[in-house]
XYZ file of C-alpha atoms in Angstrom:
668
model
C 0.000 0.000 0.000
C 1.240 3.528 -0.742
C 1.569 6.550 1.548
C -1.543 8.468 2.286
C -1.751 12.376 2.385
C -4.087 14.674 4.246
C -4.848 18.248 4.496
C -5.024 19.915 7.861
C -4.062 23.380 8.959
C -5.612 26.791 8.044
C -3.660 29.372 6.064
C -0.547 31.046 7.376
C -0.290 34.791 6.650
C 3.177 36.346 6.290
C 3.942 38.611 9.218
C 5.064 42.245 9.064
C 3.543 45.253 7.361
C 4.813 48.457 5.784
C 3.299 51.864 5.128
C 2.353 52.070 1.408
C 2.486 55.900 1.606
C 6.215 55.653 2.123
C 6.528 54.780 -1.529
C 4.957 58.053 -2.673
C 7.196 60.395 -0.661
C 9.361 62.759 -2.697
C 13.090 62.418 -2.677
C 14.679 63.698 0.489
C 11.509 63.552 2.552
C 11.681 62.269 6.095
C 11.023 58.574 6.601
C 7.348 57.928 7.358
C 6.207 56.442 10.607
C 5.984 52.660 10.687
C 3.100 50.695 12.142
C 4.385 48.355 14.825
C 3.962 44.608 14.482
C 3.685 42.101 17.286
C 5.870 39.762 15.304
C 8.978 41.937 15.221
C 10.381 45.188 13.844
C 8.972 46.399 10.543
C 10.566 48.891 8.187
C 9.411 50.655 5.038
C 10.100 48.817 1.773
C 13.699 49.235 0.695
C 15.156 49.678 4.186
C 16.907 46.958 6.122
C 15.837 45.804 9.555
C 18.658 46.095 12.060
C 18.047 44.168 15.216
C 20.030 45.228 18.278
C 21.172 48.588 16.798
C 23.513 50.296 19.311
C 22.362 53.397 21.126
C 23.616 56.849 20.009
C 26.969 57.580 21.539
C 26.792 60.389 24.056
C 29.579 62.567 25.455
C 30.422 61.817 29.093
C 28.689 64.097 31.579
C 30.508 65.752 34.488
C 29.857 64.628 38.009
C 27.036 66.285 39.952
C 27.833 69.538 41.729
C 28.025 69.579 45.500
C 27.565 72.407 47.983
C 31.315 72.960 48.374
C 31.597 73.815 44.678
C 29.256 76.844 44.938
C 31.049 80.178 45.144
C 29.462 83.537 46.437
C 30.454 87.240 46.516
C 29.108 90.333 48.214
C 27.569 91.448 44.959
C 25.759 88.183 44.680
C 24.388 88.533 48.200
C 23.139 92.074 47.570
C 21.428 91.031 44.371
C 19.709 88.100 46.042
C 18.467 90.382 48.856
C 16.926 92.784 46.327
C 15.121 89.875 44.635
C 13.828 88.709 48.023
C 12.424 92.111 48.848
C 10.672 92.376 45.497
C 9.159 88.941 45.867
C 7.785 89.607 49.355
C 6.177 92.951 48.513
C 2.324 92.961 48.444
C 0.584 92.922 45.051
C -0.848 96.299 44.043
C -4.585 96.468 43.284
C -5.751 96.351 39.643
C -6.046 99.948 38.422
C -9.485 100.951 37.234
C -9.759 102.973 34.090
C -11.723 106.119 34.641
C -12.952 106.443 31.140
C -12.815 102.767 30.167
C -15.900 100.614 29.673
C -17.349 98.566 32.494
C -16.848 94.794 32.640
C -20.374 94.204 31.395
C -19.886 96.559 28.533
C -16.551 95.099 27.388
C -16.512 93.464 23.984
C -16.409 89.652 23.610
C -12.737 89.670 22.653
C -11.805 91.309 25.936
C -14.086 89.041 27.970
C -12.538 85.980 26.284
C -9.214 86.872 27.838
C -10.818 86.715 31.279
C -12.725 83.483 30.498
C -11.350 81.657 33.504
C -10.966 84.657 35.853
C -14.442 84.139 37.320
C -14.891 84.363 41.030
C -15.597 80.755 42.108
C -16.761 81.714 45.573
C -20.256 82.346 44.219
C -22.433 79.258 43.365
C -23.789 80.949 40.264
C -20.297 81.738 39.154
C -19.300 78.136 39.691
C -22.174 76.871 37.510
C -21.328 79.395 34.828
C -17.696 78.298 34.911
C -18.729 74.669 34.561
C -20.998 75.475 31.627
C -18.215 77.419 29.988
C -15.902 74.459 30.463
C -18.426 72.047 28.944
C -18.993 74.339 25.962
C -15.268 74.579 25.466
C -14.785 70.801 25.639
C -17.705 70.209 23.227
C -16.306 72.732 20.792
C -12.832 71.126 20.890
C -14.352 67.652 20.472
C -16.245 68.809 17.395
C -13.096 70.281 15.931
C -11.161 67.051 16.567
C -13.971 64.946 15.047
C -13.953 67.059 11.866
C -10.188 66.684 11.650
C -10.488 62.872 12.120
C -13.110 62.560 9.356
C -10.961 64.589 6.992
C -7.863 62.507 7.723
C -9.835 59.226 7.326
C -11.041 60.293 3.891
C -7.510 61.198 2.919
C -6.189 57.802 4.120
C -8.922 55.858 2.317
C -8.231 57.719 -0.898
C -4.522 57.004 -0.608
C -5.089 53.264 0.043
C -7.479 53.117 -2.914
C -4.814 54.633 -5.176
C -1.941 52.435 -4.042
C -3.931 49.172 -3.615
C -5.724 49.285 -6.953
C -3.175 46.934 -8.524
C -3.563 44.083 -5.977
C -5.254 41.015 -7.462
C -8.640 39.926 -6.199
C -8.600 37.110 -3.647
C -9.513 33.834 -5.307
C -11.116 30.889 -3.571
C -8.389 28.280 -3.161
C -9.753 24.781 -3.532
C -7.996 21.525 -2.890
C -6.640 20.123 -6.167
C -7.727 16.777 -7.466
C -5.526 13.937 -6.278
C -4.812 10.544 -7.686
C -5.461 8.034 -4.955
C -2.544 5.710 -4.180
C -2.712 1.978 -4.474
C -3.128 0.385 -1.081
C -3.006 -3.304 -2.040
C -0.398 -4.131 0.585
C -0.686 -2.418 3.975
C 3.101 -2.460 4.151
C 3.518 0.182 1.486
C 2.068 3.626 0.760
C 2.247 6.145 -2.117
C 2.068 9.865 -2.164
C -0.950 11.241 -4.064
C -0.153 13.086 -7.209
C -1.125 16.744 -7.085
C -1.746 19.244 -9.805
C 0.002 22.493 -9.226
C -2.324 25.441 -9.906
C -1.059 28.055 -12.293
C -0.028 31.387 -10.781
C 0.183 34.749 -12.475
C 3.583 36.414 -12.720
C 3.424 39.732 -10.831
C 5.599 41.344 -13.499
C 2.857 40.750 -16.078
C 0.155 42.422 -13.992
C -0.934 45.729 -15.472
C -1.878 48.576 -13.212
C -5.487 49.709 -13.861
C -6.272 53.344 -14.271
C -7.175 55.127 -11.041
C -9.156 58.313 -10.456
C -7.689 60.949 -8.200
C -9.983 61.396 -5.186
C -11.520 64.796 -4.586
C -9.937 66.680 -1.707
C -11.880 68.575 0.913
C -11.789 72.338 0.678
C -9.401 73.523 3.398
C -11.583 76.583 3.981
C -14.348 74.338 5.315
C -12.141 72.738 7.967
C -9.875 73.924 10.702
C -6.878 72.169 9.084
C -4.411 74.341 7.204
C -4.205 73.967 3.463
C -1.582 71.459 2.288
C -0.020 70.987 -1.119
C -0.068 67.380 -2.507
C 3.350 66.449 -3.929
C 3.452 65.088 -7.460
C 3.465 61.264 -7.666
C 6.584 59.635 -9.025
C 5.481 57.120 -11.735
C 8.402 54.785 -10.988
C 7.573 54.709 -7.281
C 3.941 53.927 -8.119
C 4.983 50.995 -10.304
C 7.340 49.718 -7.596
C 4.527 49.930 -5.049
C 2.199 47.943 -7.323
C 4.795 45.232 -7.887
C 5.584 45.027 -4.163
C 1.916 44.723 -3.243
C 1.409 42.027 -5.903
C 4.433 40.112 -4.663
C 3.172 40.115 -1.070
C -0.269 38.959 -2.186
C 1.276 36.257 -4.392
C 3.466 34.975 -1.544
C 0.429 34.713 0.722
C -1.513 32.918 -2.002
C 1.308 30.427 -2.477
C 1.136 29.538 1.201
C -2.590 28.815 0.926
C -2.165 26.787 -2.268
C 0.663 24.764 -0.779
C -1.367 23.889 2.293
C -4.348 22.900 0.158
C -2.119 20.553 -1.860
C 0.068 19.040 0.822
C -2.205 19.026 3.838
C 0.572 19.925 6.235
C 1.147 23.030 8.275
C 3.540 25.174 6.293
C 4.837 27.116 9.285
C 6.571 29.846 7.301
C 6.570 33.429 8.514
C 7.565 36.229 6.153
C 10.685 37.569 7.829
C 12.073 38.901 4.560
C 10.538 39.518 1.136
C 10.456 36.388 -1.024
C 10.955 33.861 1.805
C 7.591 32.169 1.287
C 8.138 31.941 -2.468
C 11.566 30.404 -1.896
C 10.219 27.852 0.583
C 7.366 26.850 -1.687
C 9.757 26.498 -4.601
C 11.818 24.037 -2.555
C 8.632 22.161 -1.616
C 7.591 21.831 -5.253
C 11.063 20.614 -6.212
C 10.980 17.991 -3.448
C 7.547 16.724 -4.520
C 8.658 16.432 -8.146
C 11.790 14.540 -7.124
C 9.733 12.164 -4.975
C 7.413 11.374 -7.870
C 10.399 10.765 -10.142
C 12.070 8.481 -7.576
C 15.067 10.814 -7.171
C 15.260 10.509 -3.407
C 18.654 12.207 -3.075
C 17.348 15.370 -4.762
C 14.158 15.230 -2.700
C 16.145 14.984 0.537
C 18.397 17.883 -0.463
C 15.413 20.139 -1.250
C 13.605 19.204 1.972
C 16.662 19.779 4.147
C 17.165 23.209 2.559
C 13.492 23.974 3.206
C 13.734 22.951 6.857
C 16.782 25.175 7.341
C 14.579 28.130 6.387
C 11.453 26.869 8.170
C 12.414 24.354 10.910
C 8.805 23.821 12.093
C 7.346 22.955 8.686
C 5.344 19.782 9.457
C 4.685 18.859 5.826
C 8.385 19.004 4.890
C 9.247 16.963 7.991
C 6.698 14.324 6.963
C 8.049 14.162 3.416
C 11.603 13.801 4.703
C 10.366 10.735 6.569
C 8.782 9.528 3.353
C 12.167 9.713 1.601
C 13.732 7.528 4.286
C 10.766 5.144 4.114
C 11.149 4.714 0.349
C 14.870 4.066 0.734
C 14.317 1.475 3.480
C 15.867 3.588 6.256
C 13.124 2.881 8.784
C 14.930 4.503 11.738
C 15.296 7.842 9.948
C 11.755 7.615 8.590
C 10.349 6.833 12.021
C 12.174 9.793 13.590
C 10.825 12.210 10.967
C 7.286 10.825 11.223
C 7.363 11.151 15.004
C 8.559 14.754 14.730
C 5.778 15.473 12.213
C 3.129 14.165 14.625
C 4.337 16.709 17.199
C 4.420 19.618 14.738
C 0.978 18.842 13.279
C -1.236 17.325 16.004
C -4.200 16.969 13.619
C -2.412 15.317 10.677
C -3.081 11.532 10.431
C -0.455 10.856 7.736
C 2.610 10.432 9.999
C 0.730 8.007 12.251
C -0.481 6.056 9.226
C 3.092 5.602 8.009
C 4.345 4.764 11.480
C 1.816 1.917 11.335
C 3.358 0.746 8.055
C 6.827 0.651 9.618
C 5.400 -1.381 12.512
C 3.945 -3.846 9.995
C 7.296 -4.167 8.268
C 8.716 -5.056 11.669
C 5.909 -7.610 12.064
C 4.448 -5.699 15.011
C 0.761 -5.823 14.068
C -0.413 -4.704 17.506
C 1.687 -1.540 17.322
C 0.450 -0.873 13.794
C -3.148 -1.042 14.986
C -2.348 1.394 17.800
C -0.934 3.927 15.341
C -3.925 3.572 13.025
C -6.353 3.951 15.930
C -4.576 7.175 16.927
C -4.741 8.377 13.320
C -8.469 7.655 13.270
C -8.951 9.750 16.412
C -7.321 12.638 14.571
C -9.354 12.109 11.385
C -12.384 9.868 12.062
C -13.555 9.926 8.440
C -10.216 9.688 6.630
C -10.731 6.986 3.951
C -7.074 5.930 3.877
C -6.919 5.259 7.607
C -10.258 3.423 7.516
C -9.068 1.287 4.599
C -5.871 0.274 6.399
C -7.810 -0.559 9.552
C -10.133 -2.742 7.466
C -7.204 -4.667 6.017
C -5.770 -5.362 9.443
C -9.098 -6.355 10.937
C -9.508 -10.026 11.793
C -13.299 -9.717 11.708
C -14.669 -9.748 8.113
C -17.883 -8.026 9.181
C -15.944 -5.246 10.897
C -13.715 -4.897 7.830
C -16.738 -4.573 5.529
C -18.168 -1.884 7.820
C -14.871 0.048 7.719
C -14.758 -0.176 3.916
C -18.327 1.117 3.798
C -17.418 4.101 5.997
C -14.445 4.906 3.793
C -16.592 4.819 0.653
C -19.266 6.902 2.350
C -16.658 9.575 3.079
C -15.250 9.349 -0.436
C -17.187 7.283 -3.015
C -14.348 7.411 -5.569
C -11.751 6.029 -3.134
C -10.212 3.239 -5.198
C -8.299 1.366 -2.467
C -11.409 0.995 -0.305
C -13.532 -0.250 -3.191
C -10.828 -2.653 -4.353
C -10.283 -3.955 -0.817
C -14.007 -4.524 -0.342
C -14.224 -6.355 -3.683
C -11.439 -8.734 -2.684
C -12.963 -9.357 0.731
C -16.348 -10.070 -0.851
C -14.709 -12.490 -3.282
C -12.930 -14.287 -0.429
C -16.288 -14.699 1.349
C -17.950 -16.070 -1.782
C -19.976 -12.937 -2.514
C -19.100 -12.932 -6.211
C -21.983 -10.638 -7.326
C -20.968 -8.005 -4.766
C -17.316 -8.300 -5.747
C -18.183 -7.945 -9.449
C -20.256 -4.853 -8.659
C -17.340 -3.089 -6.962
C -14.892 -4.078 -9.701
C -17.169 -2.870 -12.479
C -17.255 0.566 -10.813
C -13.463 0.724 -10.932
C -13.412 -0.339 -14.577
C -16.062 2.225 -15.553
C -14.210 5.078 -13.885
C -11.036 4.452 -15.869
C -9.112 5.186 -12.679
C -5.537 4.040 -12.050
C -7.054 0.967 -10.375
C -8.282 -0.470 -13.643
C -5.336 -2.898 -13.820
C -5.973 -4.109 -10.252
C -9.662 -4.525 -11.052
C -8.846 -6.635 -14.123
C -6.453 -8.744 -12.072
C -9.051 -9.341 -9.341
C -11.643 -10.294 -11.966
C -9.119 -12.851 -13.219
C -8.824 -14.296 -9.698
C -12.621 -14.606 -9.531
C -12.715 -16.324 -12.935
C -10.056 -18.839 -11.791
C -12.014 -19.618 -8.618
C -15.115 -20.215 -10.695
C -13.242 -22.567 -13.030
C -12.952 -20.235 -16.040
C -9.220 -20.660 -16.643
C -9.344 -19.296 -20.206
C -11.061 -16.092 -19.075
C -8.735 -15.819 -16.084
C -5.638 -16.059 -18.274
C -6.937 -13.341 -20.599
C -7.746 -10.981 -17.724
C -4.391 -11.518 -15.992
C -2.469 -10.904 -19.218
C -4.368 -7.657 -19.830
C -3.701 -6.559 -16.240
C 0.021 -7.395 -16.610
C 0.295 -5.412 -19.860
C -1.487 -2.310 -18.522
C 0.366 0.915 -17.778
C 1.105 0.751 -14.938
C 0.612 -3.016 -14.542
C -1.136 -4.612 -11.596
C 1.559 -5.573 -9.046
C 0.627 -9.281 -8.790
C -0.830 -9.872 -12.260
C 2.165 -11.957 -13.440
C 2.061 -14.039 -10.262
C -1.633 -14.830 -10.786
C -0.968 -15.561 -14.452
C 1.707 -18.042 -13.372
C -0.812 -19.848 -11.141
C -3.250 -20.122 -14.056
C -0.472 -21.601 -16.200
C 0.208 -24.167 -13.454
C -3.506 -25.080 -13.377
C -3.464 -25.590 -17.154
C -0.497 -28.017 -16.907
C 2.070 -25.487 -18.178
C 4.354 -25.555 -15.159
C 7.504 -25.049 -17.252
C 6.142 -21.824 -18.786
C 4.942 -20.721 -15.355
C 8.363 -21.328 -13.771
C 10.085 -19.240 -16.463
C 7.605 -16.393 -15.988
C 7.905 -16.474 -12.192
C 11.719 -16.659 -12.184
C 11.730 -13.380 -14.088
C 9.199 -11.935 -11.632
C 11.298 -12.686 -8.525
C 14.262 -11.011 -10.216
C 12.189 -7.863 -10.798
C 10.581 -7.987 -7.348
C 12.840 -9.998 -5.005
C 10.798 -8.931 -1.954
C 7.491 -10.300 -3.268
C 6.483 -13.185 -0.988
C 3.656 -14.129 -3.379
C 6.041 -14.453 -6.328
C 8.354 -16.794 -4.374
C 5.363 -18.881 -3.248
C 4.083 -19.299 -6.809
C 7.587 -20.195 -8.004
C 7.805 -22.868 -5.292
C 4.500 -24.395 -6.486
C 5.707 -24.433 -10.101
C 9.009 -26.099 -9.173
C 7.179 -28.671 -7.030
C 5.102 -29.653 -10.067
C 8.220 -29.915 -12.227
C 9.916 -32.075 -9.573
C 7.801 -35.049 -10.720
C 10.009 -35.210 -13.822
C 13.123 -33.587 -12.334
C 13.525 -34.475 -8.611
C 16.403 -31.996 -8.004
C 13.931 -29.184 -8.580
C 12.289 -30.170 -5.285
C 15.260 -28.600 -3.463
C 14.768 -25.395 -5.440
C 11.072 -25.486 -4.528
C 12.021 -25.821 -0.852
C 14.321 -22.786 -1.189
C 11.507 -20.730 -2.768
C 9.079 -21.581 0.058
C 11.651 -20.687 2.700
C 12.363 -17.352 0.995
C 8.622 -16.626 0.906
C 8.317 -17.374 4.630
C 11.239 -15.053 5.392
C 9.306 -12.238 3.723
C 5.856 -13.127 5.094
C 5.504 -15.684 7.859
C 1.774 -14.984 8.252
C 0.590 -16.486 4.938
C -1.234 -19.737 5.600
C -0.905 -20.884 1.955
C 2.908 -20.765 2.142
C 2.935 -22.969 5.254
C 0.468 -25.365 3.613
C 2.534 -25.767 0.422
C 5.767 -25.985 2.403
C 4.173 -28.906 4.312
C 3.342 -30.648 1.030
C 6.969 -30.204 -0.035
C 8.158 -31.636 3.299
C 5.976 -34.715 2.709
C 7.802 -35.248 -0.602
C 11.041 -35.373 1.386
C 9.449 -37.825 3.856
C 9.620 -35.368 6.759
C 6.060 -36.000 8.003
C 6.497 -34.598 11.497
C 7.685 -31.264 10.091
C 4.820 -31.337 7.582
C 2.299 -31.813 10.405
C 3.733 -28.785 12.209
C 3.340 -26.673 9.082
C -0.288 -27.823 8.625
C -1.025 -26.862 12.221
C 0.494 -23.426 11.632
C -1.652 -22.992 8.513
C -4.809 -23.863 10.495
C -3.803 -21.380 13.198
C -3.379 -18.600 10.635
C -6.506 -19.406 8.606
C -9.058 -21.577 10.418
C -11.608 -21.086 7.613
C -9.653 -23.057 4.976
C -10.406 -26.779 4.673
C -7.244 -28.086 2.939
C -4.922 -27.975 5.999
C -7.520 -29.892 8.109
C -7.836 -32.571 5.433
C -4.076 -33.044 4.926
C -3.263 -33.052 8.637
C -6.060 -35.576 9.293
C -4.638 -37.782 6.526
C -1.200 -37.847 8.195
C -2.741 -38.523 11.615
C -4.698 -41.418 10.132
C -1.548 -42.840 8.555
C 0.176 -42.547 11.926
C -2.511 -44.686 13.601
C -4.334 -41.802 15.303
C -7.743 -42.321 13.721
C -9.808 -40.885 16.553
C -7.678 -37.728 16.665
C -7.964 -37.391 12.908
C -11.759 -37.760 13.116
C -12.024 -35.013 15.731
C -9.880 -32.742 13.568
C -12.161 -33.334 10.557
C -15.264 -32.608 12.638
C -13.628 -29.405 13.835
C -12.853 -28.499 10.254
C -16.437 -29.117 9.159
C -17.615 -26.779 11.889
C -15.313 -24.050 10.553
C -15.814 -24.796 6.844
C -19.169 -26.589 6.482
C -19.224 -26.238 2.677
C -15.908 -28.013 2.017
C -16.531 -31.320 0.164
C -13.019 -32.683 0.889
C -13.632 -32.774 4.634
C -16.917 -34.627 4.147
C -15.233 -37.159 1.821
C -12.363 -37.973 4.209
C -14.634 -38.123 7.215
C -16.911 -40.616 5.443
C -14.148 -43.123 4.743
C -12.525 -42.661 8.152
C -15.892 -43.422 9.819
C -16.217 -46.491 7.621
C -12.814 -47.766 8.762
C -13.881 -47.261 12.363
C -17.052 -49.342 11.717
C -19.457 -46.386 12.079
C -21.221 -47.122 8.791
C -24.423 -45.104 9.308
C -22.463 -41.940 10.032
C -20.129 -42.768 7.134
C -23.036 -42.988 4.663
C -24.433 -39.658 5.931
C -21.055 -37.986 5.444
C -20.741 -39.519 1.957
C -24.133 -38.119 0.998
C -22.924 -34.734 2.257
C -19.908 -35.017 -0.046
C -22.133 -35.720 -3.039
C -24.200 -32.608 -2.247
C -21.142 -30.331 -2.011
C -18.822 -31.696 -4.704
C -18.785 -30.036 -8.137
C -20.307 -32.003 -11.002
C -16.910 -32.739 -12.571
C -15.334 -34.194 -9.401
C -13.854 -37.594 -10.437
C -14.672 -39.107 -7.041
C -18.434 -38.836 -7.480
C -18.910 -42.228 -9.222
C -16.920 -43.957 -6.463
C -19.031 -42.223 -3.822
C -22.220 -43.396 -5.486
C -20.900 -46.951 -5.546
C -20.016 -46.674 -1.870
C -23.623 -45.819 -1.128
C -24.779 -48.767 -3.223
C -26.907 -46.499 -5.359
C -28.498 -44.805 -2.337
C -28.381 -41.042 -2.747
C -26.897 -41.243 -6.217
């Protein structure tokens, strides 16, 4: 199965702002004020941020003066005495003008000078003073409000002029992804993503703008100001800078929509986001091309610029996973789970590493944790279904995955195979036809699975055709050649099958299924060439090294051991096969046969009865039980079991005539 990718975190906006009006200032003007940012110092465009700038050097100051340093003279004392006398003299009364107007008759201008000289000892005077104060405050508030409105209009007009070239915000949607094949839970693939096209800021044309009308200075209390002429070059630079900032922010959103990981980049310098996303795109392309060295180099460079980038950390683990460096992959995946607490992908791939280490319990723990993070993630649900030991639970998990995403190929393919294994051929055909109709990348796997169904139903010609088509598809189904080899063995072409499978194990030396099929082919050829039996034994052992949990490998290895005469070892392998797959009848039948030959008839009979309980529709168990009961003198039970065999056996079973003769015509 291939690696599964999810989308998690919301957008990350580059930090830091600058004053667009700084771009319109004439040459030589003072630097405009800068709006502070909680993320760090911000400077106008074109200036450099200097952290820790040293303070202005100041000249050393002399030490503080003390009393002993003060010097006096007689002249100084006389002067100070004259000042003291002047200060202590009483204030003269205010002279009244004989011919001047009275206070009531003074004009408003004169009274305004004495606005606050009111005698506060009188209550009426106090009220009047308070009213005057309120009127004054109201008047000043009105003046300040008018000034604020005028300045707001000026600021809005300026922003409209300088921001007219910024592109409109587009709705960023998650791109379509090609779902990975998840045939084997031990492998994962990264979904292919389509990079959205972005517009080059240099090609953006600045639309025409209309100069805003200015308020007549005569109508406000603000003095008249002269607007400096706009520099065309500065205007173009401002437009390009604004477009670049908007484009960098958009790239962050697009990257998160495609990769599903928290980007974690903050815009500490212009172009940082674009540089990081360029490295991310290069790493993804290298991963798809299988150039893991280039992918690692790009991801390491990205993490140097953005150490907390969860998506890059996850992909670095993916590189190690693809190269077989499980320790490095596990470390990166674990780090990614800490950086992105809601991302299920690292936990999913940690489960795959646990499976490669044959730690199924640990793999289930990781997948359960991934499901808690993303309860409806179809990839996690599909992997849980494949590890489930309960077919009903697995079918329910597949159904949930398809409910969350009806076009999820791995879930539909997994459900089809499970339905086929349970004998639900119509249901399996229904799922496979959906995959064929969609023309999805799972078409080859669907053809291959249809071939398996045809072989089980006895249509070897149709099975061979389907497997060949699946093997010749682009890309081919992973196990199509192995299944084709089994069909060739069934059609008595073991030599052709062995040649095909020898080439397959060279192409895929870690395929346990290919080694198993090669062992079966060599066992068949050993009838004419006994030395090939040793090569068959080697193939089975190699298959068990790769996958010790396949009941069919243990069963065929036991048959090979019987050919060598090692019956005790063969019995152990049959028991292991029954332990791994209690719902298959062949290991019960073969183990019972060896027990019978060893003089343990009663034990063999109990084993067959146990097998019939597990696999009641298996005709082989009924056949062997019938003749074993006959040998034990239990003829009535033997005849009943023989009738059961006749009911279950296919019409072309060569043992049917003998069974009818054993019944003496009864039940024939």
